Amino acid sequence: MGQDRSADIHHERSGIVFRPGLEGVPVTQSAICDIDGLQGRLAYRGYPLEEMAAHSTFLETTYLLIWGELPSPQELRDFEAEVQMHRRVSFRVRDMMKCFPATGHPMDALQSSAASLGLFYSRRAIDDPQYVYDAVVRLIAKIPTMVAAFQLIRKGQDPIQPRDDLAYSANFLYMLTEREPDPLAARIFDRCLILHAEHSLNASTFSARVTASTLTDPYAVVASAVGTLAGPLHGGANEDVLAMLEEIGHPDRAAAFLEEAMATKRKVMGFGHREYRVKDPRAVILQSLAEEMFARFGKDEMYDVARAVEHEAATRLGPKGIYPNVDFYSGLVYRKLGIPRDLFTPVFAISRVAGWLAHWREQLGANRIFRPSQIYTGAKARSWIHGEDRAPATGA
Ligand code: SDX
């Protein structure tokens, strides 16, 4: 996958080959997450994703990603208690969100409100472990509250305060839907958060590391990453997958849709990945979670369309190494959980804050500001000329 490399362009001084999108180019060393794209394997700090998704919780996974080891039971209780204590968001942030247009995309609301936290916690002491710990706790605790708050505010309601008697995922679903979730639904949502928490140097995590490398505050780091995640080629795809399935409408129309997409070079949303040449291991687990949800709460008719797309794509896109990625089945789980479609990507962000903060902390541990080079392709040296002597600027 990727652009034609027969036209490799070498940097004149270093001789390094220019790679569009930095495909295959290591830009850092990291001990957080390991991906085997050929075998379809993913591990968090050495622990296989399948085991984490089966046995862990999102907060335990967050602790592992950020501090490198699974917490003791007491360490986990302390972390959970700290996160619970910081779930509430200042009325100033809530009042600010009430000024946002209700028609705005929730990812823009999240990016704005995440950045605003830097105004309230303005002390920049990134070399102080307590400051780092406090920032991690605040962001992990407050991002879900802000996502749920915008949902109620845009409906013209006051946000719901977090409930201290509910665990992390159950509390988010409660604040979002105004109903205490079924325990199975809360557990499945928590497992979705585990699956989305970290994925090495994806675009939004790369944004986080670049922003972190300037030694700015962690709230700006997360706001930068949220803006990057919002794009349809990255975290925004989960929302577009559902629209695509509805456009196809019936399993029998999957083959024709794929033929048309290939003929018109249209990207099939939820398919393909820069790293994986097989089905994304997260898609495998998310598909099983979708089936678990359907068995208990009733099936989503778009699931048969999704399975037909995957089946028909196997012979058409499979030979190019293009298979379902993390976004292909996630929306079907989220819709069954009662999460509005345009909140699918903010939910992705709730989870990925764990990975972004792990990379923020790792970057600070061995920092050098990112400042790559370029291969200049612009105009040669030329002199300024008076307006009346100029030809029309055709590029306008
Ligand atoms: C995420 O990086 C991460 O880890 C991201 C992520 C994470 O956890 O952070 O995994 C989350 O972003 C998942 C990806 C979600 N995006 C989508 O589902 C959007 C659809 N996917 C594509 O846009 C694409 O597959 C990307 C962006 C995911 C990867 O693109 P690449 O590696 O840059 O590949 P490319 O666009 O250069 O395509 C290479 C070839 C092209 O064909 P040719 O021109 O060589 O003939 O593969 C084709 C592409 O047309 N191709 C697809 C396709 N993806 C690639 N063709 C049809 N449908 C697709 N989805």
Short mmCIF file of C-alpha atoms and ligand atoms in Angstrom, two decimals:
data_model
loop_
_atom_site.label_atom_id
_atom_site.label_comp_id
_atom_site.label_asym_id
_atom_site.label_seq_id
_atom_site.Cartn_x
_atom_site.Cartn_y
_atom_site.Cartn_z
CA MET A 1 0.00 0.00 0.00
CA GLY A 2 1.19 3.55 -0.49
CA GLN A 3 2.43 5.75 -3.30
CA ASP A 4 4.69 4.49 -6.12
CA ARG A 5 8.14 4.19 -4.62
CA SER A 6 9.99 3.84 -7.90
CA ALA A 7 10.23 7.62 -7.76
CA ASP A 8 12.04 7.69 -4.40
CA ILE A 9 13.29 11.20 -3.72
CA HIS A 10 16.53 11.49 -1.76
CA HIS A 11 17.25 14.38 0.60
CA GLU A 12 20.28 16.22 -0.84
CA ARG A 13 22.22 16.54 2.43
CA SER A 14 21.31 13.39 4.38
CA GLY A 15 20.51 11.15 1.40
CA ILE A 16 17.48 9.87 3.34
CA VAL A 17 14.61 8.79 1.07
CA PHE A 18 11.43 10.93 1.31
CA ARG A 19 8.49 8.74 2.35
CA PRO A 20 4.99 10.27 1.88
CA GLY A 21 3.15 10.05 5.19
CA LEU A 22 6.39 8.83 6.81
CA GLU A 23 5.29 5.32 5.79
CA GLY A 24 7.58 2.81 7.49
CA VAL A 25 9.85 5.54 8.90
CA PRO A 26 10.61 5.19 12.64
CA VAL A 27 10.48 8.64 14.30
CA THR A 28 10.93 7.54 17.91
CA GLN A 29 11.71 4.60 20.15
CA SER A 30 8.81 3.41 22.30
CA ALA A 31 8.13 0.66 24.82
CA ILE A 32 4.36 1.15 25.04
CA CYS A 33 2.72 -0.88 22.28
CA ASP A 34 3.95 -3.48 19.81
CA ILE A 35 2.13 -4.25 16.54
CA ASP A 36 2.80 -7.19 14.23
CA GLY A 37 0.92 -6.13 11.10
CA LEU A 38 1.59 -9.33 9.19
CA GLN A 39 0.39 -11.66 11.95
CA GLY A 40 -2.31 -9.29 13.21
CA ARG A 41 -0.93 -9.12 16.73
CA LEU A 42 -1.06 -6.20 19.20
CA ALA A 43 0.37 -6.01 22.73
CA TYR A 44 0.27 -3.32 25.44
CA ARG A 45 3.59 -3.27 27.35
CA GLY A 46 4.03 -6.93 26.33
CA TYR A 47 0.55 -8.10 27.36
CA PRO A 48 -1.50 -9.48 24.38
CA LEU A 49 -4.53 -7.35 23.59
CA GLU A 50 -6.81 -10.39 23.73
CA GLU A 51 -5.83 -11.01 27.38
CA MET A 52 -6.20 -7.35 28.32
CA ALA A 53 -9.66 -7.16 26.67
CA ALA A 54 -10.77 -10.36 28.39
CA HIS A 55 -9.45 -9.79 31.92
CA SER A 56 -8.53 -6.14 32.47
CA THR A 57 -10.47 -2.90 32.90
CA PHE A 58 -9.94 0.39 31.08
CA LEU A 59 -8.49 2.10 34.17
CA GLU A 60 -6.13 -0.80 34.85
CA THR A 61 -5.09 -0.72 31.17
CA THR A 62 -4.57 3.06 31.43
CA TYR A 63 -2.31 2.59 34.44
CA LEU A 64 -0.30 -0.11 32.59
CA LEU A 65 0.12 2.00 29.44
CA ILE A 66 1.20 5.13 31.30
CA TRP A 67 3.39 3.71 34.07
CA GLY A 68 4.54 0.52 32.35
CA GLU A 69 3.39 -2.14 34.81
CA LEU A 70 0.07 -3.61 35.94
CA PRO A 71 -0.88 -1.92 39.25
CA SER A 72 -1.16 -3.82 42.52
CA PRO A 73 -4.76 -4.05 43.82
CA GLN A 74 -4.06 -1.13 46.18
CA GLU A 75 -2.43 0.97 43.46
CA LEU A 76 -5.44 0.36 41.23
CA ARG A 77 -7.90 1.26 44.01
CA ASP A 78 -6.00 4.47 44.65
CA PHE A 79 -5.95 5.37 40.94
CA GLU A 80 -9.66 4.60 40.54
CA ALA A 81 -10.47 6.71 43.60
CA GLU A 82 -8.42 9.65 42.28
CA VAL A 83 -10.09 9.44 38.87
CA GLN A 84 -13.52 9.24 40.51
CA MET A 85 -12.75 12.34 42.61
CA HIS A 86 -11.83 14.38 39.51
CA ARG A 87 -14.72 13.46 37.21
CA ARG A 88 -16.53 16.76 37.79
CA VAL A 89 -15.85 19.65 35.46
CA SER A 90 -15.86 23.33 36.47
CA PHE A 91 -19.12 25.20 35.85
CA ARG A 92 -17.01 27.60 33.81
CA VAL A 93 -16.23 24.85 31.31
CA ARG A 94 -19.88 23.78 31.25
CA ASP A 95 -21.02 27.37 30.75
CA MET A 96 -18.47 27.73 27.93
CA MET A 97 -19.90 24.60 26.29
CA LYS A 98 -23.40 26.15 26.49
CA CYS A 99 -22.10 28.84 24.12
CA PHE A 100 -21.09 26.25 21.51
CA PRO A 101 -23.56 25.88 18.60
CA ALA A 102 -25.71 22.77 19.15
CA THR A 103 -25.05 21.89 15.51
CA GLY A 104 -21.28 21.78 16.02
CA HIS A 105 -19.51 18.43 15.81
CA PRO A 106 -18.83 16.91 19.24
CA MET A 107 -15.16 16.42 18.34
CA ASP A 108 -14.79 20.19 17.94
CA ALA A 109 -16.56 20.66 21.27
CA LEU A 110 -14.20 18.13 22.88
CA GLN A 111 -11.08 19.72 21.39
CA SER A 112 -12.17 23.15 22.64
CA SER A 113 -13.11 21.95 26.13
CA ALA A 114 -9.98 19.79 26.49
CA ALA A 115 -7.80 22.77 25.58
CA SER A 116 -9.71 24.97 28.05
CA LEU A 117 -8.54 22.76 30.93
CA GLY A 118 -5.10 24.30 30.40
CA LEU A 119 -6.60 27.61 31.54
CA PHE A 120 -7.65 26.12 34.88
CA TYR A 121 -4.47 24.11 35.51
CA SER A 122 -2.04 26.61 34.10
CA ARG A 123 0.98 25.69 36.22
CA ARG A 124 3.42 24.04 33.81
CA ALA A 125 5.61 21.72 35.88
CA ILE A 126 6.11 18.81 33.54
CA ASP A 127 9.30 17.86 35.38
CA ASP A 128 7.29 17.30 38.58
CA PRO A 129 5.99 13.68 38.84
CA GLN A 130 3.03 14.85 40.96
CA TYR A 131 2.05 17.38 38.27
CA VAL A 132 2.25 14.62 35.65
CA TYR A 133 0.16 12.26 37.80
CA ASP A 134 -2.45 14.97 38.49
CA ALA A 135 -2.69 15.85 34.78
CA VAL A 136 -3.19 12.19 33.85
CA VAL A 137 -5.92 11.79 36.46
CA ARG A 138 -7.70 14.99 35.43
CA LEU A 139 -7.73 14.20 31.72
CA ILE A 140 -8.75 10.54 32.11
CA ALA A 141 -11.47 11.63 34.56
CA LYS A 142 -12.83 14.72 32.82
CA ILE A 143 -12.84 13.84 29.12
CA PRO A 144 -15.85 11.46 29.47
CA THR A 145 -17.72 14.06 31.55
CA MET A 146 -17.17 16.70 28.85
CA VAL A 147 -18.28 14.34 26.04
CA ALA A 148 -21.49 13.50 27.93
CA ALA A 149 -22.04 17.13 28.93
CA PHE A 150 -22.04 18.38 25.33
CA GLN A 151 -24.58 15.72 24.40
CA LEU A 152 -27.06 16.96 27.00
CA ILE A 153 -26.27 20.64 26.45
CA ARG A 154 -26.89 20.40 22.68
CA LYS A 155 -30.29 18.84 23.54
CA GLY A 156 -31.01 21.95 25.62
CA GLN A 157 -30.55 20.21 28.95
CA ASP A 158 -28.20 20.73 31.88
CA PRO A 159 -25.42 18.16 32.08
CA ILE A 160 -25.76 15.32 34.59
CA GLN A 161 -23.25 15.20 37.43
CA PRO A 162 -21.10 12.04 37.68
CA ARG A 163 -22.26 9.35 40.11
CA ASP A 164 -19.62 8.20 42.59
CA ASP A 165 -21.36 4.85 43.03
CA LEU A 166 -20.83 3.92 39.38
CA ALA A 167 -17.55 2.62 37.91
CA TYR A 168 -15.84 4.51 35.10
CA SER A 169 -17.66 3.09 32.06
CA ALA A 170 -21.06 2.72 33.73
CA ASN A 171 -20.83 6.33 34.88
CA PHE A 172 -20.09 7.59 31.37
CA LEU A 173 -23.07 5.72 29.89
CA TYR A 174 -25.24 7.04 32.73
CA MET A 175 -24.17 10.67 32.15
CA LEU A 176 -24.70 10.23 28.41
CA THR A 177 -28.02 8.36 28.27
CA GLU A 178 -29.52 9.49 31.64
CA ARG A 179 -30.07 5.81 32.49
CA GLU A 180 -27.96 3.44 34.57
CA PRO A 181 -26.64 0.89 32.05
CA ASP A 182 -27.13 -2.86 32.17
CA PRO A 183 -23.97 -4.37 33.76
CA LEU A 184 -23.24 -6.37 30.58
CA ALA A 185 -23.49 -3.23 28.45
CA ALA A 186 -21.14 -1.37 30.82
CA ARG A 187 -18.63 -4.25 30.73
CA ILE A 188 -18.73 -4.44 26.93
CA PHE A 189 -18.23 -0.68 26.69
CA ASP A 190 -15.26 -0.90 29.08
CA ARG A 191 -13.77 -3.59 26.85
CA CYS A 192 -14.24 -1.31 23.82
CA LEU A 193 -12.25 1.35 25.67
CA ILE A 194 -9.46 -1.18 26.31
CA LEU A 195 -9.37 -2.04 22.60
CA HIS A 196 -9.07 1.60 21.48
CA ALA A 197 -6.63 2.78 24.16
CA GLU A 198 -3.31 2.67 22.30
CA HIS A 199 -1.91 1.88 18.87
CA SER A 200 1.71 3.06 18.61
CA LEU A 201 2.46 5.94 16.21
CA ASN A 202 -0.96 6.53 14.62
CA ALA A 203 -1.57 10.06 13.35
CA SER A 204 -3.15 11.45 16.55
CA THR A 205 -0.48 9.92 18.78
CA PHE A 206 2.19 11.33 16.50
CA SER A 207 0.49 14.73 16.91
CA ALA A 208 0.61 14.22 20.66
CA ARG A 209 4.33 13.45 20.59
CA VAL A 210 5.17 16.37 18.34
CA THR A 211 3.18 18.74 20.57
CA ALA A 212 4.70 17.18 23.72
CA SER A 213 8.21 17.66 22.32
CA THR A 214 7.81 21.45 22.59
CA LEU A 215 7.26 21.02 26.40
CA THR A 216 3.81 22.61 26.29
CA ASP A 217 1.15 21.53 28.80
CA PRO A 218 -0.62 18.12 28.59
CA TYR A 219 -4.01 19.75 27.91
CA ALA A 220 -2.61 21.27 24.70
CA VAL A 221 -1.10 17.86 23.86
CA VAL A 222 -4.49 16.16 24.17
CA ALA A 223 -6.30 18.95 22.33
CA SER A 224 -3.83 18.60 19.45
CA ALA A 225 -4.41 14.84 19.33
CA VAL A 226 -8.22 15.21 19.46
CA GLY A 227 -8.11 17.48 16.42
CA THR A 228 -6.06 14.91 14.53
CA LEU A 229 -8.24 11.95 15.53
CA ALA A 230 -11.33 13.72 14.14
CA GLY A 231 -10.36 13.18 10.50
CA PRO A 232 -12.32 10.59 8.42
CA LEU A 233 -9.14 8.73 7.48
CA HIS A 234 -8.38 8.21 11.19
CA GLY A 235 -10.78 8.16 14.14
CA GLY A 236 -13.64 9.69 12.18
CA ALA A 237 -14.06 6.52 10.09
CA ASN A 238 -16.23 4.73 12.69
CA GLU A 239 -19.01 7.25 12.08
CA ASP A 240 -18.69 6.92 8.29
CA VAL A 241 -18.83 3.11 8.37
CA LEU A 242 -22.42 3.16 9.59
CA ALA A 243 -23.40 5.68 6.90
CA MET A 244 -21.75 3.42 4.31
CA LEU A 245 -23.60 0.31 5.57
CA GLU A 246 -26.90 2.21 5.45
CA GLU A 247 -26.08 3.39 1.92
CA ILE A 248 -25.56 -0.24 0.88
CA GLY A 249 -28.77 -1.09 2.70
CA HIS A 250 -28.91 -4.85 2.06
CA PRO A 251 -26.39 -7.72 2.09
CA ASP A 252 -27.22 -8.57 -1.52
CA ARG A 253 -25.96 -5.14 -2.61
CA ALA A 254 -22.51 -5.47 -1.00
CA ALA A 255 -20.79 -6.91 -4.10
CA ALA A 256 -22.10 -4.19 -6.41
CA PHE A 257 -21.11 -1.49 -3.92
CA LEU A 258 -17.56 -2.81 -3.72
CA GLU A 259 -17.26 -3.09 -7.50
CA GLU A 260 -18.39 0.53 -7.83
CA ALA A 261 -16.06 1.67 -5.04
CA MET A 262 -13.08 0.03 -6.68
CA ALA A 263 -13.99 1.41 -10.08
CA THR A 264 -14.20 4.93 -8.70
CA LYS A 265 -11.24 4.61 -6.27
CA ARG A 266 -13.65 5.26 -3.37
CA LYS A 267 -12.21 4.24 0.00
CA VAL A 268 -14.27 1.58 1.77
CA MET A 269 -14.60 3.02 5.28
CA GLY A 270 -13.44 0.77 8.10
CA PHE A 271 -11.10 -1.08 5.75
CA GLY A 272 -7.37 -0.88 5.29
CA HIS A 273 -4.55 0.05 7.60
CA ARG A 274 -0.99 1.31 7.31
CA GLU A 275 0.23 -1.44 9.64
CA TYR A 276 -2.07 -4.44 9.17
CA ARG A 277 -2.04 -6.73 6.13
CA VAL A 278 -4.67 -8.95 7.78
CA LYS A 279 -7.89 -8.29 9.72
CA ASP A 280 -7.17 -5.86 12.55
CA PRO A 281 -7.10 -7.94 15.77
CA ARG A 282 -9.28 -5.28 17.37
CA ALA A 283 -11.92 -5.78 14.67
CA VAL A 284 -11.95 -9.50 15.50
CA ILE A 285 -12.77 -8.78 19.15
CA LEU A 286 -15.18 -5.93 18.37
CA GLN A 287 -17.11 -8.24 16.07
CA SER A 288 -17.50 -10.75 18.90
CA LEU A 289 -18.58 -7.96 21.26
CA ALA A 290 -21.18 -6.87 18.71
CA GLU A 291 -22.54 -10.42 18.58
CA GLU A 292 -22.62 -10.55 22.39
CA MET A 293 -24.62 -7.30 22.43
CA PHE A 294 -27.02 -8.58 19.78
CA ALA A 295 -27.57 -11.85 21.65
CA ARG A 296 -28.69 -9.96 24.75
CA PHE A 297 -30.26 -6.76 23.41
CA GLY A 298 -31.42 -7.65 19.89
CA LYS A 299 -29.69 -7.61 16.52
CA ASP A 300 -28.81 -4.59 14.38
CA GLU A 301 -29.90 -5.30 10.82
CA MET A 302 -26.80 -3.51 9.53
CA TYR A 303 -24.69 -6.34 10.94
CA ASP A 304 -25.64 -8.68 8.10
CA VAL A 305 -24.69 -5.92 5.65
CA ALA A 306 -21.33 -5.54 7.39
CA ARG A 307 -20.65 -9.26 7.23
CA ALA A 308 -21.58 -9.31 3.54
CA VAL A 309 -19.19 -6.41 2.86
CA GLU A 310 -16.40 -8.22 4.68
CA HIS A 311 -17.13 -11.43 2.78
CA GLU A 312 -17.27 -9.77 -0.64
CA ALA A 313 -14.19 -7.62 0.11
CA ALA A 314 -12.07 -10.66 0.95
CA THR A 315 -11.57 -11.51 -2.73
CA ARG A 316 -11.55 -7.92 -3.98
CA LEU A 317 -9.45 -6.06 -1.41
CA GLY A 318 -7.85 -8.94 0.49
CA PRO A 319 -5.20 -9.60 -2.16
CA LYS A 320 -4.05 -5.97 -1.63
CA GLY A 321 -3.80 -6.55 2.12
CA ILE A 322 -6.92 -4.51 2.80
CA TYR A 323 -9.12 -5.96 5.56
CA PRO A 324 -11.47 -4.62 8.26
CA ASN A 325 -9.82 -2.31 10.77
CA VAL A 326 -10.82 -1.22 14.27
CA ASP A 327 -13.56 1.09 12.96
CA PHE A 328 -15.52 -1.46 10.94
CA TYR A 329 -17.58 -3.10 13.71
CA SER A 330 -17.19 -0.58 16.56
CA GLY A 331 -20.11 1.60 15.47
CA LEU A 332 -22.51 -1.34 15.58
CA VAL A 333 -21.56 -1.93 19.23
CA TYR A 334 -21.84 1.76 20.10
CA ARG A 335 -25.24 2.14 18.41
CA LYS A 336 -26.58 -0.80 20.41
CA LEU A 337 -25.24 0.90 23.56
CA GLY A 338 -27.36 3.96 22.72
CA ILE A 339 -24.43 6.18 21.75
CA PRO A 340 -25.33 8.73 19.02
CA ARG A 341 -23.36 8.28 15.80
CA ASP A 342 -21.48 11.57 15.93
CA LEU A 343 -20.23 10.60 19.39
CA PHE A 344 -18.45 7.47 18.12
CA THR A 345 -15.21 9.39 17.56
CA PRO A 346 -15.39 11.25 20.90
CA VAL A 347 -15.74 7.79 22.50
CA PHE A 348 -12.61 6.75 20.60
CA ALA A 349 -10.95 9.86 22.10
CA ILE A 350 -12.08 8.96 25.65
CA SER A 351 -10.11 5.74 25.26
CA ARG A 352 -7.13 7.01 23.31
CA VAL A 353 -6.33 9.68 25.90
CA ALA A 354 -4.64 6.81 27.75
CA GLY A 355 -2.29 6.16 24.83
CA TRP A 356 -1.69 9.84 24.15
CA LEU A 357 -0.72 10.42 27.80
CA ALA A 358 1.55 7.36 27.80
CA HIS A 359 3.37 8.78 24.78
CA TRP A 360 3.42 12.28 26.34
CA ARG A 361 5.15 10.88 29.41
CA GLU A 362 7.53 8.75 27.32
CA GLN A 363 8.43 11.71 25.09
CA LEU A 364 9.28 13.81 28.15
CA GLY A 365 11.56 11.04 29.35
CA ALA A 366 13.85 11.34 26.32
CA ASN A 367 12.86 14.53 24.59
CA ARG A 368 14.18 16.21 21.46
CA ILE A 369 11.85 18.64 19.72
CA PHE A 370 10.51 17.23 16.47
CA ARG A 371 11.75 19.28 13.53
CA PRO A 372 12.02 17.12 10.39
CA SER A 373 13.44 18.34 7.11
CA GLN A 374 11.89 18.78 3.66
CA ILE A 375 12.78 18.51 0.00
CA TYR A 376 12.15 21.97 -1.45
CA THR A 377 10.24 21.92 -4.74
CA GLY A 378 9.32 25.61 -4.96
CA ALA A 379 10.41 28.49 -7.19
CA LYS A 380 14.12 29.21 -7.76
CA ALA A 381 15.51 32.51 -6.45
CA ARG A 382 13.83 35.51 -8.16
CA SER A 383 13.49 39.31 -7.60
CA TRP A 384 10.43 41.28 -6.55
CA ILE A 385 8.66 43.12 -9.39
CA HIS A 386 6.25 46.03 -9.39
CA GLY A 387 2.52 45.31 -9.57
CA GLU A 388 2.00 46.83 -13.01
CA ASP A 389 4.72 44.56 -14.40
CA ARG A 390 3.12 41.38 -13.12
CA ALA A 391 1.03 38.78 -14.96
CA PRO A 392 -2.21 37.69 -13.16
CA ALA A 393 -1.47 35.31 -10.26
CA THR A 394 -3.28 32.25 -11.66
CA GLY A 395 -2.96 30.29 -8.39
CA ALA A 396 -5.53 32.44 -6.50
C1 SDX B 1 -7.58 4.24 12.36
O1 SDX B 1 -2.65 4.24 12.27
C2 SDX B 1 -3.44 3.71 13.16
O2 SDX B 1 -3.07 2.90 13.98
C3 SDX B 1 -4.87 4.23 13.13
C4 SDX B 1 -5.87 3.47 14.00
C5 SDX B 1 -5.55 3.67 15.47
O3 SDX B 1 -5.87 2.80 16.28
O4 SDX B 1 -5.10 4.79 15.81
O5 SDX B 1 -5.81 2.09 13.70
C6 SDX B 1 -7.28 3.99 13.80
O6 SDX B 1 -7.38 5.34 11.90
C7 SDX B 1 -8.06 3.11 11.49
C8 SDX B 1 -8.24 3.52 10.00
C9 SDX B 1 -9.62 4.17 9.85
N1 SDX B 1 -9.75 4.75 8.51
C10 SDX B 1 -10.52 4.16 7.56
O7 SDX B 1 -11.14 3.11 7.73
C11 SDX B 1 -10.62 4.94 6.26
C12 SDX B 1 -10.43 4.00 5.07
N2 SDX B 1 -9.05 3.53 5.10
C13 SDX B 1 -8.10 4.16 4.23
O8 SDX B 1 -8.27 5.55 4.07
C14 SDX B 1 -6.67 3.69 4.43
O9 SDX B 1 -6.71 2.31 4.45
C15 SDX B 1 -5.86 4.19 5.60
C16 SDX B 1 -5.84 5.67 5.70
C17 SDX B 1 -6.37 3.61 6.87
C18 SDX B 1 -4.42 3.71 5.38
O10 SDX B 1 -4.00 4.30 4.23
P1 SDX B 1 -2.51 4.13 3.62
O11 SDX B 1 -1.75 3.13 4.39
O12 SDX B 1 -1.95 5.49 3.46
O13 SDX B 1 -2.82 3.50 2.22
P2 SDX B 1 -3.16 4.35 0.92
O14 SDX B 1 -4.29 5.31 1.20
O15 SDX B 1 -1.88 4.89 0.36
O16 SDX B 1 -3.74 3.22 -0.05
C19 SDX B 1 -2.85 2.27 -0.66
C20 SDX B 1 -3.68 1.54 -1.68
C21 SDX B 1 -4.39 2.51 -2.63
O17 SDX B 1 -4.60 1.81 -3.85
P3 SDX B 1 -3.55 2.08 -5.08
O18 SDX B 1 -3.63 3.57 -5.37
O19 SDX B 1 -2.19 1.65 -4.57
O20 SDX B 1 -4.11 1.22 -6.18
O21 SDX B 1 -4.73 0.81 -1.03
C22 SDX B 1 -5.99 1.34 -1.41
C23 SDX B 1 -5.74 2.73 -1.97
O22 SDX B 1 -6.74 3.08 -2.88
N3 SDX B 1 -6.82 1.43 -0.19
C24 SDX B 1 -8.13 1.26 -0.18
C25 SDX B 1 -8.51 1.44 1.15
N4 SDX B 1 -7.43 1.72 1.89
C26 SDX B 1 -6.38 1.72 1.05
N5 SDX B 1 -9.01 1.00 -1.18
C27 SDX B 1 -10.32 0.90 -0.82
N6 SDX B 1 -10.76 1.05 0.47
C28 SDX B 1 -9.88 1.33 1.45
N7 SDX B 1 -10.35 1.49 2.71
#
